[in-house]
Amino acid sequence: QVQVVESGGGLVQAGDSLRLSCSVSGRARITVAWFRQAPGKEREFIATINWNGAYTKYAPALKDRVAISRDNANNTVYLQMDTLKPDDTAVYYCAADVRYGSTEWNGFESRGQGTQVTVSS
C-alpha cells in the first residue's frame, strides 16, 4: 500500500520561498500531486508529476510561483513555492495514484495528512 507523508511547512514571511517534501513509500512508479486547503475554502489542486518526472501539470493561477519535482532515488516529491503571500496560508497535502492526469483530490488513492504553511504579512 502506498503511503505519503508531507513535511516542510511552517511560518514564513510574505515574499519568502519554501520547499515542501512528500515522502512516498510502497511503490516507486507513481504519480504524485499537491493540493492545499485554506481556512473556509475548498481544497484546491496545485500541481502533479508523473512517475519519472517527464510530465507535469499546474494550476494556472499558481504556475508562475510553484514548481513540482521529484527525486526517485530518495522517494521524495518536492513543491517549491516562491514569492509567498498571506493568501498562500493553508494546509498543504500530497496525494499519490498509479494513474496520471487527475487534478481532483478524490482521484488519488493515497492521501496525506497535510503540513501547515502560514505566511505572515
PDB file of C-alpha atoms in Angstrom:
ATOM      1  CA  GLN A   1       0.000   0.000   0.000  1.00  0.00           C
ATOM      2  CA  VAL A   2       1.279   3.437  -0.957  1.00  0.00           C
ATOM      3  CA  GLN A   3       1.787   5.931   1.841  1.00  0.00           C
ATOM      4  CA  VAL A   4       2.642   9.623   1.571  1.00  0.00           C
ATOM      5  CA  VAL A   5       3.877  11.945   4.305  1.00  0.00           C
ATOM      6  CA  GLU A   6       4.268  15.692   3.939  1.00  0.00           C
ATOM      7  CA  SER A   7       6.895  17.831   5.646  1.00  0.00           C
ATOM      8  CA  GLY A   8       8.493  21.234   5.393  1.00  0.00           C
ATOM      9  CA  GLY A   9       5.649  23.504   6.402  1.00  0.00           C
ATOM     10  CA  GLY A  10       5.993  26.344   8.860  1.00  0.00           C
ATOM     11  CA  LEU A  11       5.664  30.065   9.443  1.00  0.00           C
ATOM     12  CA  VAL A  12       7.252  32.307   6.831  1.00  0.00           C
ATOM     13  CA  GLN A  13       7.033  35.940   5.818  1.00  0.00           C
ATOM     14  CA  ALA A  14       5.469  37.314   2.699  1.00  0.00           C
ATOM     15  CA  GLY A  15       7.951  37.210  -0.165  1.00  0.00           C
ATOM     16  CA  ASP A  16       9.808  34.189   1.207  1.00  0.00           C
ATOM     17  CA  SER A  17      10.283  30.872  -0.525  1.00  0.00           C
ATOM     18  CA  LEU A  18       9.531  27.442   0.896  1.00  0.00           C
ATOM     19  CA  ARG A  19      10.053  23.884  -0.258  1.00  0.00           C
ATOM     20  CA  LEU A  20       7.671  21.178   0.852  1.00  0.00           C
ATOM     21  CA  SER A  21       8.541  17.492   0.715  1.00  0.00           C
ATOM     22  CA  CYS A  22       6.338  14.455   0.154  1.00  0.00           C
ATOM     23  CA  SER A  23       7.908  11.168   1.173  1.00  0.00           C
ATOM     24  CA  VAL A  24       6.442   8.255  -0.792  1.00  0.00           C
ATOM     25  CA  SER A  25       6.623   4.619   0.254  1.00  0.00           C
ATOM     26  CA  GLY A  26       5.150   1.409  -1.042  1.00  0.00           C
ATOM     27  CA  ARG A  27       5.540   1.907  -4.777  1.00  0.00           C
ATOM     28  CA  ALA A  28       8.169   3.558  -6.952  1.00  0.00           C
ATOM     29  CA  ARG A  29       6.357   4.272 -10.219  1.00  0.00           C
ATOM     30  CA  ILE A  30       3.592   6.508  -9.048  1.00  0.00           C
ATOM     31  CA  THR A  31       2.069   9.883  -9.831  1.00  0.00           C
ATOM     32  CA  VAL A  32       2.098  12.451  -7.045  1.00  0.00           C
ATOM     33  CA  ALA A  33       0.132  15.679  -6.690  1.00  0.00           C
ATOM     34  CA  TRP A  34      -0.001  18.597  -4.295  1.00  0.00           C
ATOM     35  CA  PHE A  35      -3.184  20.212  -3.043  1.00  0.00           C
ATOM     36  CA  ARG A  36      -3.944  22.851  -0.456  1.00  0.00           C
ATOM     37  CA  GLN A  37      -6.882  23.909   1.651  1.00  0.00           C
ATOM     38  CA  ALA A  38      -7.163  27.357   3.193  1.00  0.00           C
ATOM     39  CA  PRO A  39      -9.479  28.038   6.135  1.00  0.00           C
ATOM     40  CA  GLY A  40     -13.076  28.188   4.985  1.00  0.00           C
ATOM     41  CA  LYS A  41     -12.227  27.276   1.400  1.00  0.00           C
ATOM     42  CA  GLU A  42     -12.393  24.216  -0.814  1.00  0.00           C
ATOM     43  CA  ARG A  43      -9.324  22.058  -1.260  1.00  0.00           C
ATOM     44  CA  GLU A  44      -7.578  23.093  -4.491  1.00  0.00           C
ATOM     45  CA  PHE A  45      -5.168  21.450  -6.877  1.00  0.00           C
ATOM     46  CA  ILE A  46      -1.662  22.881  -7.168  1.00  0.00           C
ATOM     47  CA  ALA A  47       0.469  20.576  -9.307  1.00  0.00           C
ATOM     48  CA  THR A  48       1.072  16.975 -10.309  1.00  0.00           C
ATOM     49  CA  ILE A  49       4.008  14.992 -11.653  1.00  0.00           C
ATOM     50  CA  ASN A  50       4.145  11.563 -13.248  1.00  0.00           C
ATOM     51  CA  TRP A  51       6.362   8.751 -12.011  1.00  0.00           C
ATOM     52  CA  ASN A  52       9.539   9.714 -13.876  1.00  0.00           C
ATOM     53  CA  GLY A  53       9.079  13.466 -13.927  1.00  0.00           C
ATOM     54  CA  ALA A  54       8.508  13.642 -17.673  1.00  0.00           C
ATOM     55  CA  TYR A  55       5.021  15.121 -17.298  1.00  0.00           C
ATOM     56  CA  THR A  56       3.808  17.878 -15.015  1.00  0.00           C
ATOM     57  CA  LYS A  57       0.614  19.879 -14.744  1.00  0.00           C
ATOM     58  CA  TYR A  58      -0.039  23.068 -12.785  1.00  0.00           C
ATOM     59  CA  ALA A  59      -2.997  25.108 -11.649  1.00  0.00           C
ATOM     60  CA  PRO A  60      -2.957  28.149 -13.951  1.00  0.00           C
ATOM     61  CA  ALA A  61      -3.218  30.627 -11.086  1.00  0.00           C
ATOM     62  CA  LEU A  62      -0.134  29.215  -9.360  1.00  0.00           C
ATOM     63  CA  LYS A  63       2.127  28.004 -12.158  1.00  0.00           C
ATOM     64  CA  ASP A  64       4.320  31.110 -12.138  1.00  0.00           C
ATOM     65  CA  ARG A  65       5.225  30.721  -8.449  1.00  0.00           C
ATOM     66  CA  VAL A  66       5.441  26.971  -7.856  1.00  0.00           C
ATOM     67  CA  ALA A  67       7.470  24.090  -9.208  1.00  0.00           C
ATOM     68  CA  ILE A  68       6.996  20.368  -8.647  1.00  0.00           C
ATOM     69  CA  SER A  69       9.895  17.954  -8.928  1.00  0.00           C
ATOM     70  CA  ARG A  70      10.905  14.528  -7.713  1.00  0.00           C
ATOM     71  CA  ASP A  71      13.948  12.586  -6.582  1.00  0.00           C
ATOM     72  CA  ASN A  72      13.116   8.936  -7.116  1.00  0.00           C
ATOM     73  CA  ALA A  73      16.384   7.818  -5.574  1.00  0.00           C
ATOM     74  CA  ASN A  74      15.084   9.253  -2.297  1.00  0.00           C
ATOM     75  CA  ASN A  75      11.386   8.533  -2.918  1.00  0.00           C
ATOM     76  CA  THR A  76      10.541  12.203  -2.457  1.00  0.00           C
ATOM     77  CA  VAL A  77       8.466  14.715  -4.381  1.00  0.00           C
ATOM     78  CA  TYR A  78       9.012  18.410  -3.774  1.00  0.00           C
ATOM     79  CA  LEU A  79       6.904  21.524  -4.118  1.00  0.00           C
ATOM     80  CA  GLN A  80       8.951  24.699  -4.405  1.00  0.00           C
ATOM     81  CA  MET A  81       6.934  27.828  -3.697  1.00  0.00           C
ATOM     82  CA  ASP A  82       8.292  31.312  -4.301  1.00  0.00           C
ATOM     83  CA  THR A  83       7.130  34.836  -3.509  1.00  0.00           C
ATOM     84  CA  LEU A  84       4.733  33.561  -0.890  1.00  0.00           C
ATOM     85  CA  LYS A  85       1.701  35.652   0.002  1.00  0.00           C
ATOM     86  CA  PRO A  86      -0.613  35.641   3.021  1.00  0.00           C
ATOM     87  CA  ASP A  87      -3.261  34.093   0.745  1.00  0.00           C
ATOM     88  CA  ASP A  88      -0.998  31.056   0.431  1.00  0.00           C
ATOM     89  CA  THR A  89      -1.684  30.224   4.072  1.00  0.00           C
ATOM     90  CA  ALA A  90      -3.211  26.758   4.028  1.00  0.00           C
ATOM     91  CA  VAL A  91      -2.721  23.118   4.866  1.00  0.00           C
ATOM     92  CA  TYR A  92      -0.748  21.545   2.042  1.00  0.00           C
ATOM     93  CA  TYR A  93      -1.369  17.931   1.126  1.00  0.00           C
ATOM     94  CA  CYS A  94       0.242  15.441  -1.181  1.00  0.00           C
ATOM     95  CA  ALA A  95      -1.517  12.512  -2.790  1.00  0.00           C
ATOM     96  CA  ALA A  96      -0.466   9.577  -4.947  1.00  0.00           C
ATOM     97  CA  ASP A  97      -2.010   7.304  -7.534  1.00  0.00           C
ATOM     98  CA  VAL A  98      -0.848   4.899 -10.228  1.00  0.00           C
ATOM     99  CA  ARG A  99      -2.652   6.916 -12.902  1.00  0.00           C
ATOM    100  CA  TYR A 100      -1.524  10.280 -14.241  1.00  0.00           C
ATOM    101  CA  GLY A 101      -3.801  13.106 -15.209  1.00  0.00           C
ATOM    102  CA  SER A 102      -6.228  13.754 -12.395  1.00  0.00           C
ATOM    103  CA  THR A 103      -6.432  17.137 -10.707  1.00  0.00           C
ATOM    104  CA  GLU A 104      -9.128  16.048  -8.271  1.00  0.00           C
ATOM    105  CA  TRP A 105      -8.441  15.109  -4.652  1.00  0.00           C
ATOM    106  CA  ASN A 106     -10.725  12.105  -4.918  1.00  0.00           C
ATOM    107  CA  GLY A 107      -8.815  10.941  -7.975  1.00  0.00           C
ATOM    108  CA  PHE A 108      -5.891   9.872  -5.814  1.00  0.00           C
ATOM    109  CA  GLU A 109      -5.901   6.632  -3.892  1.00  0.00           C
ATOM    110  CA  SER A 110      -3.325   7.573  -1.254  1.00  0.00           C
ATOM    111  CA  ARG A 111      -3.582  10.915   0.550  1.00  0.00           C
ATOM    112  CA  GLY A 112      -1.515  12.514   3.277  1.00  0.00           C
ATOM    113  CA  GLN A 113      -2.448  14.302   6.490  1.00  0.00           C
ATOM    114  CA  GLY A 114      -1.046  17.652   5.417  1.00  0.00           C
ATOM    115  CA  THR A 115       1.500  20.189   6.595  1.00  0.00           C
ATOM    116  CA  GLN A 116       0.583  23.712   7.673  1.00  0.00           C
ATOM    117  CA  VAL A 117       2.032  26.695   5.872  1.00  0.00           C
ATOM    118  CA  THR A 118       1.409  30.121   7.367  1.00  0.00           C
ATOM    119  CA  VAL A 119       2.519  33.265   5.576  1.00  0.00           C
ATOM    120  CA  SER A 120       2.635  36.433   7.645  1.00  0.00           C
ATOM    121  CA  SER A 121       2.334  39.887   6.110  1.00  0.00           C
TER     122      SER A 121
END
